[in-house]
Coordinates of C-alpha atoms and ligand atoms in Angstrom, one line a residue:
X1 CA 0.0 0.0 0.0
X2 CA 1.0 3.8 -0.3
X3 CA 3.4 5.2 1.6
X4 CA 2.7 8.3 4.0
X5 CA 6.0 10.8 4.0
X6 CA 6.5 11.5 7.4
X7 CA 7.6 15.0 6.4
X8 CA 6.2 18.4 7.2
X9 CA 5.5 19.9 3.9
X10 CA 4.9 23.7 2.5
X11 CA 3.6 25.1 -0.3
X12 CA 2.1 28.7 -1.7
X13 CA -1.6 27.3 -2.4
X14 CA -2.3 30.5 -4.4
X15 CA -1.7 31.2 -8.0
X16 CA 2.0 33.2 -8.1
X17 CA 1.5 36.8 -9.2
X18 CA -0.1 40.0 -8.3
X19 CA -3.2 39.5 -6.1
X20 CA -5.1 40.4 -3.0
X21 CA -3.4 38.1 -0.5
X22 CA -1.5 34.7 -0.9
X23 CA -2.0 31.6 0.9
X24 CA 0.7 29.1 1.9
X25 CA 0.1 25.7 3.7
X26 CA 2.0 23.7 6.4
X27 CA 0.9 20.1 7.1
X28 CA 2.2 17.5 9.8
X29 CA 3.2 16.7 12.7
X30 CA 6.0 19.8 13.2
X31 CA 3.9 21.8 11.4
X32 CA 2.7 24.1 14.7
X33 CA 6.8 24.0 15.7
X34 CA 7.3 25.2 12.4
X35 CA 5.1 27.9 11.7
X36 CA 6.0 29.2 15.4
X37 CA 9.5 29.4 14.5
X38 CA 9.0 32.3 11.9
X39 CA 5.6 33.5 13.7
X40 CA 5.6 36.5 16.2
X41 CA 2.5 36.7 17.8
X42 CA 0.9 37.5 20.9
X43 CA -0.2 33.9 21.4
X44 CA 1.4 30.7 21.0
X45 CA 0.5 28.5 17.9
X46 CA 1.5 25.5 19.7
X47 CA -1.1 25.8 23.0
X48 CA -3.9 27.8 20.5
X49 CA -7.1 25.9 20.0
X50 CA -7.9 24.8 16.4
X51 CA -9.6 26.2 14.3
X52 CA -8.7 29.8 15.4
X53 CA -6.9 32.5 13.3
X54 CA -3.9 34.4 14.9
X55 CA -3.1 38.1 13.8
X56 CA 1.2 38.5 14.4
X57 CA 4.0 39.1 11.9
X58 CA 6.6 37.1 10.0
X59 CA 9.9 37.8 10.7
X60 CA 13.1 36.8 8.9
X61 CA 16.3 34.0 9.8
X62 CA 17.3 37.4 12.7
X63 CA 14.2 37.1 14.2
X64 CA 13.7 41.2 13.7
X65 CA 13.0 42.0 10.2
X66 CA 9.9 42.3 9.7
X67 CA 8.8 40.1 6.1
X68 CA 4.8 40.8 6.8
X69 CA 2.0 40.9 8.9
X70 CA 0.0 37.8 8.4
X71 CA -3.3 36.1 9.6
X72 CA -2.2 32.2 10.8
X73 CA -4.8 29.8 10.6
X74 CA -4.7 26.7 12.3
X75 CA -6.5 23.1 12.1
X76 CA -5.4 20.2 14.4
X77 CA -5.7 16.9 13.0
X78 CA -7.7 14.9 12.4
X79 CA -9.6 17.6 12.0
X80 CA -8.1 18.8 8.9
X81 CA -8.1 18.8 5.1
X82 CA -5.1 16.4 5.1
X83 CA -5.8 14.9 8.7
X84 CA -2.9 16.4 9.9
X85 CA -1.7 19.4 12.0
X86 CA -2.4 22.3 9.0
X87 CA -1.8 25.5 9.3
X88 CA -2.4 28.0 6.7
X89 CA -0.3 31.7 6.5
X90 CA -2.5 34.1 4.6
X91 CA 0.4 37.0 3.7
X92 CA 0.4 39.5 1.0
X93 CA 0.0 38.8 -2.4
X94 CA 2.7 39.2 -5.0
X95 CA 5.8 37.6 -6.5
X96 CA 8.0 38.0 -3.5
X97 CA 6.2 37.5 -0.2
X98 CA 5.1 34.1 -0.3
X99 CA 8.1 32.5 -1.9
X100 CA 10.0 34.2 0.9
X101 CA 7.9 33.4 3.6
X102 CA 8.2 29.8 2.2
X103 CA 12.1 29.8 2.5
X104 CA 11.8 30.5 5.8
X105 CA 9.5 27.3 6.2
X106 CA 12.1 25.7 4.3
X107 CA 14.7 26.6 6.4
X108 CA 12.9 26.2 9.4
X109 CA 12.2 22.3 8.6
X110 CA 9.8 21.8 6.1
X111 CA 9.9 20.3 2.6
X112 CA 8.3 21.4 -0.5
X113 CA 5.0 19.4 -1.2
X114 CA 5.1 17.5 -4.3
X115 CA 2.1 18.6 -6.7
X116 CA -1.3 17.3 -4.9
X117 CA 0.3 16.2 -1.9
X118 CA -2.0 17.6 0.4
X119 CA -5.0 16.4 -1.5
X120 CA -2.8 12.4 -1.5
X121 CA -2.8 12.9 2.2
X122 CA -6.1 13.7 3.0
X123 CA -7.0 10.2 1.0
X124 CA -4.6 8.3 2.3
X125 CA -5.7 9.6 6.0
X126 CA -9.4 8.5 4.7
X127 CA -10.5 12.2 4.6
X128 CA -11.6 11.6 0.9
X129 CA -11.3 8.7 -1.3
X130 CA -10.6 8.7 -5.0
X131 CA -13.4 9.9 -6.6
X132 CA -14.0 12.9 -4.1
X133 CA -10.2 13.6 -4.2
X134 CA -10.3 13.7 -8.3
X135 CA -13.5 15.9 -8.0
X136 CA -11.2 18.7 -6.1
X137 CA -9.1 18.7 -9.6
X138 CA -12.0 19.2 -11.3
X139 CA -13.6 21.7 -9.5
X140 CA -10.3 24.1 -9.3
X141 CA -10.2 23.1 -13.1
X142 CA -14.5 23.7 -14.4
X143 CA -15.1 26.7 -16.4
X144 CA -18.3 25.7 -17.0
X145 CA -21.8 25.6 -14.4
X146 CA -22.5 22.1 -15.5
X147 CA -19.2 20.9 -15.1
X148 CA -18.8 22.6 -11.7
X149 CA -22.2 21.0 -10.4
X150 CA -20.7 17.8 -11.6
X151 CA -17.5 18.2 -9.5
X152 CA -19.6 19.7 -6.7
X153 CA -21.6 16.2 -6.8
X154 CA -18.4 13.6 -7.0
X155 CA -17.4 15.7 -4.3
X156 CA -20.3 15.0 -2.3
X157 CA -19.3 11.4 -2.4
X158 CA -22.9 10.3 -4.0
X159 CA -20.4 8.7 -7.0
X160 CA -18.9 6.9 -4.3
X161 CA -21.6 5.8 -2.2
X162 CA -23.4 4.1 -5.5
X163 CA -20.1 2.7 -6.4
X164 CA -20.2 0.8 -3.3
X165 CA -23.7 0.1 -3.3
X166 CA -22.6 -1.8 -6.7
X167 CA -19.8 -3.8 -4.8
X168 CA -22.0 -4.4 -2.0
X169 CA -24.2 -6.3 -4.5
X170 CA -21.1 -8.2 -6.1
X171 CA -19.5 -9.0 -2.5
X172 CA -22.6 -11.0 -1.9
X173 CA -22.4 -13.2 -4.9
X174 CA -19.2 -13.4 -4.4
X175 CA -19.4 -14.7 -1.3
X176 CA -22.1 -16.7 -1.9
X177 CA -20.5 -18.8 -4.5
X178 CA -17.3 -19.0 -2.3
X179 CA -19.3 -20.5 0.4
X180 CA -20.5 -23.2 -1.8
X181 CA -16.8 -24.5 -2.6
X182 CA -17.0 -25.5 1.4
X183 CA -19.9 -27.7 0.1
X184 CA -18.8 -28.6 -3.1
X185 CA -18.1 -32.1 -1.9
X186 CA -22.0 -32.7 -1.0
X187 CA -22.7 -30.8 -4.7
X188 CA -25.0 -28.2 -2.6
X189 CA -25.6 -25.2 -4.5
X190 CA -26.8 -22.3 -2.4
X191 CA -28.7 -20.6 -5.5
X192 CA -30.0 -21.9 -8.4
X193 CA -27.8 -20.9 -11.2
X194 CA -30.7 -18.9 -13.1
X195 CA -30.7 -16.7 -9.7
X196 CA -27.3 -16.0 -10.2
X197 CA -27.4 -15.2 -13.8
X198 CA -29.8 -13.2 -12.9
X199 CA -27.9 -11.6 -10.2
X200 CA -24.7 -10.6 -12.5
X201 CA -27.5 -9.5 -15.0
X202 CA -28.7 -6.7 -13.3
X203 CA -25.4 -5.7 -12.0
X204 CA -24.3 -5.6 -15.8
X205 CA -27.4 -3.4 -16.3
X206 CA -26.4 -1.1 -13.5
X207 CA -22.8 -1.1 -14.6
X208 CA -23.2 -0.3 -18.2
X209 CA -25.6 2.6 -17.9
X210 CA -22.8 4.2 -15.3
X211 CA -20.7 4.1 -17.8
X212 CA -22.6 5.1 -20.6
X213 CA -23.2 8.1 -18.7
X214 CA -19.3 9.0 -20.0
X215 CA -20.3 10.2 -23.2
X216 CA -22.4 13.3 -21.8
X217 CA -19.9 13.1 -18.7
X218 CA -16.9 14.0 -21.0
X219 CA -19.3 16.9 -22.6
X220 CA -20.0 18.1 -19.2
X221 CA -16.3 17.8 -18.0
X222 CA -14.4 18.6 -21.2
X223 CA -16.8 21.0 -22.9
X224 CA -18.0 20.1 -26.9
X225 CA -15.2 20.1 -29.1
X226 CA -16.8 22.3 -32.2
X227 CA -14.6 22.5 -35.6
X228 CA -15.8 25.0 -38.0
X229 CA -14.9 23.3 -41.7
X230 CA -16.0 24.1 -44.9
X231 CA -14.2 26.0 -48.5
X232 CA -12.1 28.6 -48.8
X233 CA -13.9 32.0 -48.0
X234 CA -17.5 30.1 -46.7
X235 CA -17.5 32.6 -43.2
X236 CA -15.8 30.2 -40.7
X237 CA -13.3 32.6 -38.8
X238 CA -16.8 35.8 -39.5
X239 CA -19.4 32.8 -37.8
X240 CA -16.3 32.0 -34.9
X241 CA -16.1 36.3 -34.1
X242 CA -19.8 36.4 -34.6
X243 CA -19.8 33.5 -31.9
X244 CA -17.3 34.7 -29.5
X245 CA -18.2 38.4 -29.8
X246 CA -15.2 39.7 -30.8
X247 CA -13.1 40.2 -33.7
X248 CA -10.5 37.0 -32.6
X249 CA -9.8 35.6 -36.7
X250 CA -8.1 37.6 -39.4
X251 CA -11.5 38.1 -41.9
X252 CA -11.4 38.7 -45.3
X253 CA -12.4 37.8 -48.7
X254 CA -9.2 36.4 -49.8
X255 CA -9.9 32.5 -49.8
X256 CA -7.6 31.1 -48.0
X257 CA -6.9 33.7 -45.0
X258 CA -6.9 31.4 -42.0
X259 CA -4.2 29.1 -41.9
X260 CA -3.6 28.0 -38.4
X261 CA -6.1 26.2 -36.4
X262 CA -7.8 29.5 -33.8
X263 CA -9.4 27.4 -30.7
X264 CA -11.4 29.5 -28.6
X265 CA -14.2 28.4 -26.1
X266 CA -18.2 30.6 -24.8
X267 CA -20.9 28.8 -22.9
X268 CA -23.5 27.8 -24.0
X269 CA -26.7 26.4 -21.8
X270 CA -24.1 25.8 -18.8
X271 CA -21.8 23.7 -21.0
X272 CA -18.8 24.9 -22.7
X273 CA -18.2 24.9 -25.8
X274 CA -14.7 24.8 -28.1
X275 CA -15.0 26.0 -31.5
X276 CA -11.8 25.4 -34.0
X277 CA -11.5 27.6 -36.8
X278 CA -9.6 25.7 -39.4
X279 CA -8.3 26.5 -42.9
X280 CA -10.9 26.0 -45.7
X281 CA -10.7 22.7 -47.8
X282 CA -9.3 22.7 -51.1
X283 CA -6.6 21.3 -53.1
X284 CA -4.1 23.9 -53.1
X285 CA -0.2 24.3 -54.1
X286 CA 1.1 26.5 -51.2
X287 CA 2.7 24.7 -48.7
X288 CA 1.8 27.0 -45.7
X289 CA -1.8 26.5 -46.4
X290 CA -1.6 22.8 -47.1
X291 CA -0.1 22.8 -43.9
X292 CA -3.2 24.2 -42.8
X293 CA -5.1 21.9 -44.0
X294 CA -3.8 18.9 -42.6
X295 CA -4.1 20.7 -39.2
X296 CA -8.1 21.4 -40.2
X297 CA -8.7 17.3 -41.0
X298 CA -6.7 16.8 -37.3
X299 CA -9.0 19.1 -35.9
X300 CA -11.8 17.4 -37.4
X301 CA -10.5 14.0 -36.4
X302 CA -10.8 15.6 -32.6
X303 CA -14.2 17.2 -33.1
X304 CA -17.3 16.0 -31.0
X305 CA -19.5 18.0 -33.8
X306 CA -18.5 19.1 -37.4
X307 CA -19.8 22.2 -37.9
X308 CA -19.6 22.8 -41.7
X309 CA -20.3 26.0 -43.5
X310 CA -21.7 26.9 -46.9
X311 CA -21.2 29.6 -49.0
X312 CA -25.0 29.9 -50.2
X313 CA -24.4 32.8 -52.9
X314 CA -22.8 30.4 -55.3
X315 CA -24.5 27.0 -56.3
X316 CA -22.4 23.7 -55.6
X317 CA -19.8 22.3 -58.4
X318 CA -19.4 18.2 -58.7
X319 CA -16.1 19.2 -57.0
X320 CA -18.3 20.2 -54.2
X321 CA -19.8 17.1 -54.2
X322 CA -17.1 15.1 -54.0
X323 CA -15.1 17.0 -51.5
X324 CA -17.9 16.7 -49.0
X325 CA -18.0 13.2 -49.4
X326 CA -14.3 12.8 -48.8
X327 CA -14.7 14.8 -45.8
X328 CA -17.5 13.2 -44.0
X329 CA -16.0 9.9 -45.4
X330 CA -12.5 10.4 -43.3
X331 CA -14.0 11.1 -39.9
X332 CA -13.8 8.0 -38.7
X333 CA -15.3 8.8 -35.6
X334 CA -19.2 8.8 -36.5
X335 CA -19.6 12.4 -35.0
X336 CA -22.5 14.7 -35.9
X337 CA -22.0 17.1 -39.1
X338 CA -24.0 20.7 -38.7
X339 CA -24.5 22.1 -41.9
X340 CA -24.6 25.6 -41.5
X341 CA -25.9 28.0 -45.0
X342 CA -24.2 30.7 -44.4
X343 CA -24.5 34.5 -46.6
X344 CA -28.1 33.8 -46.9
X345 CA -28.5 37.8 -47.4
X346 CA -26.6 37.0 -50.8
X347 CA -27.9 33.2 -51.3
X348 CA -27.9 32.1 -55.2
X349 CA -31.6 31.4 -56.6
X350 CA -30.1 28.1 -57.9
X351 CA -28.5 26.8 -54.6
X352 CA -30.4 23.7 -53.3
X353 CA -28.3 21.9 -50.1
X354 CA -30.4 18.7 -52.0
X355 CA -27.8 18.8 -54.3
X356 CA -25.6 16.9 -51.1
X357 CA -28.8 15.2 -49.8
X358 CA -28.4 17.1 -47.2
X359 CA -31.7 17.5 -45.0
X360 CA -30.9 19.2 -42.0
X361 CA -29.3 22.8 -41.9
X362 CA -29.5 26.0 -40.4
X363 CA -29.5 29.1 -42.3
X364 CA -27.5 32.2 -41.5
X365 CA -26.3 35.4 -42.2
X366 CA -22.7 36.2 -40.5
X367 CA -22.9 39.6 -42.2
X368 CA -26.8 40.6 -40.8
X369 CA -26.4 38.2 -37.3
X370 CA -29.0 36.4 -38.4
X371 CA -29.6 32.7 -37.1
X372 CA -26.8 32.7 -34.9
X373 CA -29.3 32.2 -32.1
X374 CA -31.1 29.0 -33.9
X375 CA -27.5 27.7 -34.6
X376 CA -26.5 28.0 -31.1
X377 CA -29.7 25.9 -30.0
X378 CA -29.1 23.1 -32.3
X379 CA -25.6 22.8 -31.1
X380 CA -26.8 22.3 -27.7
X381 CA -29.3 19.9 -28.5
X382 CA -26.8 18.2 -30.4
X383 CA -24.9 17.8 -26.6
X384 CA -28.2 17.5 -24.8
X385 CA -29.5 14.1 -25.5
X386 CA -26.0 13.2 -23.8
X387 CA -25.7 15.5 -21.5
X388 CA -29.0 15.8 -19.7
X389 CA -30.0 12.5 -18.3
X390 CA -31.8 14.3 -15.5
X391 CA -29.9 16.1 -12.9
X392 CA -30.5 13.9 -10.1
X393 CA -29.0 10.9 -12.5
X394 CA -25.4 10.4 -11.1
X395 CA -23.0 10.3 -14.1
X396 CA -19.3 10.0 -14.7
X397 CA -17.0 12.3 -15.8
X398 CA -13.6 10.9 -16.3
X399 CA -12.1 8.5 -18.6
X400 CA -10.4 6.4 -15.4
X401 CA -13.6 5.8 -14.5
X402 CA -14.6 4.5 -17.7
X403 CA -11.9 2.2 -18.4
X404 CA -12.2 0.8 -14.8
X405 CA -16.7 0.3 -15.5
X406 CA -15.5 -1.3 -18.5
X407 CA -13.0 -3.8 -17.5
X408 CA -15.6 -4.5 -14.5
X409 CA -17.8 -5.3 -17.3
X410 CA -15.7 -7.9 -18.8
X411 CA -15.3 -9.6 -15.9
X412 CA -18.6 -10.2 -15.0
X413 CA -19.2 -11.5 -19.0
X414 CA -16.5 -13.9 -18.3
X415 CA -18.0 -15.4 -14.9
X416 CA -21.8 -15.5 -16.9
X417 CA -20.3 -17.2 -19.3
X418 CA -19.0 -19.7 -16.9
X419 CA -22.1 -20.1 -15.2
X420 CA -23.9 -20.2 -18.3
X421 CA -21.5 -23.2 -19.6
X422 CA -22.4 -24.8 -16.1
X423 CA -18.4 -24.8 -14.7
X424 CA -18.3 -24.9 -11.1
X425 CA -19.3 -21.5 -9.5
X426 CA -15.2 -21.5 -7.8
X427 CA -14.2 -20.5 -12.0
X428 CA -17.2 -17.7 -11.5
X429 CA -16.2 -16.1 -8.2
X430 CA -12.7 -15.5 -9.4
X431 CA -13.9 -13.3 -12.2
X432 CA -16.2 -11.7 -10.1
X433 CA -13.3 -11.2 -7.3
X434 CA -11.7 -9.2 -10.4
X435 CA -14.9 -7.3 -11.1
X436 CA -14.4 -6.3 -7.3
X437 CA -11.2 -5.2 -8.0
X438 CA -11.7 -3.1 -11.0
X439 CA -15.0 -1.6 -9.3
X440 CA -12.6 -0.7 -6.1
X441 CA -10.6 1.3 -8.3
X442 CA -12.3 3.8 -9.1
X443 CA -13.0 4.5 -5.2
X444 CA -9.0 4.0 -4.5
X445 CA -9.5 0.6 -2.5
X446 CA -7.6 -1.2 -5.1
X447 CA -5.5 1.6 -7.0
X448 CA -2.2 0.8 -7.9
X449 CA 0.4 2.5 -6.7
X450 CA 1.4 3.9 -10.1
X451 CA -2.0 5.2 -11.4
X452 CA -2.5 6.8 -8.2
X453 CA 1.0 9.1 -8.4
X454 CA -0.1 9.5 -12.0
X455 CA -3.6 11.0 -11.0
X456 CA -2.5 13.8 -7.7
X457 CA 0.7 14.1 -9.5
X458 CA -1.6 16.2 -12.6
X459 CA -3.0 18.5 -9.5
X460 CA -1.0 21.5 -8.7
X461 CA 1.3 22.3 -6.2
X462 CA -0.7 23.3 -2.9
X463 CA -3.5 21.5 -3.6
Ligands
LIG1 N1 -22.5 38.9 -47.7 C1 -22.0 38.1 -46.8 N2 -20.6 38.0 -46.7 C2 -20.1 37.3 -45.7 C3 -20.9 36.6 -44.8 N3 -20.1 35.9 -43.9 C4 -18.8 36.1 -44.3 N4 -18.8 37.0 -45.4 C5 -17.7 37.5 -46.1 O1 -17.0 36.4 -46.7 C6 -15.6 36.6 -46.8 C7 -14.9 35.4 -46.2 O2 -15.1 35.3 -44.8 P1 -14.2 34.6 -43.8 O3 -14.9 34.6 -42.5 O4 -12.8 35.1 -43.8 O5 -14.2 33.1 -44.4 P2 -13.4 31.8 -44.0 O6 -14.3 30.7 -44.2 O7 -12.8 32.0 -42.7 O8 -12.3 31.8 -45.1 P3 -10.8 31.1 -45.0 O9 -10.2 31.5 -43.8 O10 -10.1 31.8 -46.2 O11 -11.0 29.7 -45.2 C8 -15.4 37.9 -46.0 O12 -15.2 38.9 -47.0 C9 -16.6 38.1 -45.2 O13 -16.9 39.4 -44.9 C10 -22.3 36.7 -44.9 O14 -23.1 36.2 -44.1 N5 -22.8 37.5 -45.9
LIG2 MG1 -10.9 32.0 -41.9

């Protein structure tokens, strides 16, 4: 199992730059000795009760100069984030202060916390487990509401607690078919083996509409990647500005103006969305735009919708034709294509979208703002049928999560296939041990080492 340093460690929990005040963190056992050492105060740090602030300065290695006046906040464990002794300095903000005020930890004793360590304590104390400790990533990390109120909810532990409610069920199988190897001589079986198919059925059921829940859980967690394709000159980067209400792409009617790829995010509905404005398609003999174009079909390639504008003031060639075809033909990922008729204040009589049996669209007008507000709705309800499977439904938001519902999944195909091929239920219960396994992962009860260093070491440093 995991190893708790037994160091005292420090670390500026606030962004570094200019700002109102910065806070840095102390956590273990010398962390009261520590923060006294550099802390002069009318009271003591070490004999204050927790949870109380103290108002005193921070004074440098001679004990005279004075580097701030501070507020010190202090938490005896267990009755702390991490479970440990925690105290918090709030100083000045700036460059300067807090790194120096952390030197002076430094010297006084303490190490520097790796990135998340404080967060890898508090689970390994049992303050939070996996799930709860990923959703205070994702929290410090949402941008948008529904990705916040996602967090907000792992947080809460209600992932958890149906998690276990899951391996609850299992444990019992489990343990029912392990008991039965005690009777195996006597050939007693405790269940009929349709009860247990049954059993592992509905577990299945439970399992697979958890993880399901990933594909709006990504939306929610990730935002909706949006590329903006289409021919030289259609309106991409004049639909993105129109979008982002700003003037962010170079516009103009030279085809072929945008060249890199411009990513840039709004919210929509409480869900964010990133569009990519792309070079337009065509076969061209520059080498800066082709360049351009390769980066467009990447973007495309990492696109939850294809958002692909017309030019309506010109009918379509055969080239047309063909080029759409190509297009929709090399996504290999079957994501949804938006087509988009855009210049409708200038639209040729002759233009017909029939022409690319295409059904669906939405008309509008970069140039009059027209049908931006339509377009923005079907995006949404292109997300929504993933994203809103009522808000009391609990859904997952992260791709470990995923992996881990789906190997649990395999594992409990494997011990109904045993069942079903009536092998004795011993074969069973060691698939659904691994089920257990893969179902305790997600909660940190069965985490390898490895994936867990991997997973507090992508939190930040104070957190
Ligand atoms: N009349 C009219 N002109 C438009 C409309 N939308 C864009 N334009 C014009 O079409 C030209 C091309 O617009 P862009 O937004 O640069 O087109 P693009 O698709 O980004 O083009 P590339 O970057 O070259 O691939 C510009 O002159 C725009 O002002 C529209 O709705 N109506
Ligand atoms: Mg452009």
């Amino acid at each position: 199992m995991h190893q708790l340093s037994q160091h005292t460690i420090a670390a500026v929990a606030t962004p570094i730059g200019i700002g109102g005040i910065s806070v840095i963190r102390i956590s273990g056992n010398t962390a009261f000795q520590i923060a006294q050492s550099v802390f002069k105060s009318g009271t003591s740090i070490i004999t204050a009760p927790s949870h109380t602030i103290h108002y005193g300065t921070i004074n440098d290695a001679d004990g005279l100069t004075v580097v701030d006046t501070v507020l010190v906040s202090l938490f005896r464990g267990p009755n702390s984030y991490t479970g440990e002794d925690v105290i918090e300095i709030s100083c000045h903000g700036g460059y300067f202060v807090a790194q120096k005020i952390l030197s002076l930890l430094y010297a006084a004793g303490a190490h520097s916390a790796k990135p998340g360590e404080f967060t890898q304590r508090a689970f390994l104390n049992g303050k939070l487990d996996l799930t709860q400790a990923e959703a205070v990533a994702d929290i410090i990390h949402s941008r948008s509401e529904k990705s916040h109120r996602a967090s907000v909810m792992q947080l809460s532990g209600r992932l958890s607690k149906y998690v276990n409610s899951i391996r609850e069920q299992l444990l019992n199988l489990c343990s029912l078919l392990e008991l039965e190897l005690d009777f195996s001589q006597e050939g007693i079986e405790l269940a009929t083996r349709e009860d247990i198919l049954k059993r592992i059925n509905s577990i299945e059921l439970e399992i697979k509409n958890l993880s399901d829940s990933y594909s709006s859980g990504k939306f929610v967690r990730e935002g909706v990647r949006v590329a903006l394709i289409g021919k030289p000159n259609a309106g991409k980067s004049s639909l993105l500005n129109i979008l982002l209400g700003e003037e962010r792409a170079i516009v103009s009617e030279i085809a072929g103006t945008t060249r890199d790829v411009i990513e840039e995010s709004i919210i929509l509905s409480g869900l964010e969305f990133v569009f990519f404005d792309t070079a337009g398609l065509r076969d061209s003999y520059d080498t800066i735009e082709q360049e351009g174009i390769r980066r467009t079909l990447i973007s495309l390639k990492q696109a939850d919708i294809a958002l692909f504008i017309i030019d309506s003031s010109y009918s379509f060639s055969q080239e047309d034709v063909l080029m759409l075809k190509q297009i929709t033909e090399s996504v290999e990922n079957q994501i949804p294509f938006l087509f988009c008729i855009n210049k409708t204040d200038i639209k040729d009589k002759a233009f017909s979208l029939m022409d690319l049996g295409v059904i669906h669209s939405v008309e509008i007008s970069c140039k009059l703002n027209l049908g931006i507000n339509r377009l923005k709705e079907e995006l949404v309800a292109l997300s929504v049928p993933h994203h809103d499977s009522g808000s009391s439904s609990i859904i997952i938001t992260n791709v470990r999560h995923k992996d881990a519902l789906m190997s649990t999944l395999e594992s409990l195909q494997k011990a109904r296939e045993t069942i079903s091929q009536g092998l004795g239920g011993d074969f069973a219960a060691v698939d659904l041990r691994d089920a257990l396994n893969y179902l305790g992962e997600i909660i940190g009860l069965t985490t390898p080492d490895d994936i867990l260093n991997h997973i507090f070491g992508k939190f930040c440093i104070g957190k």
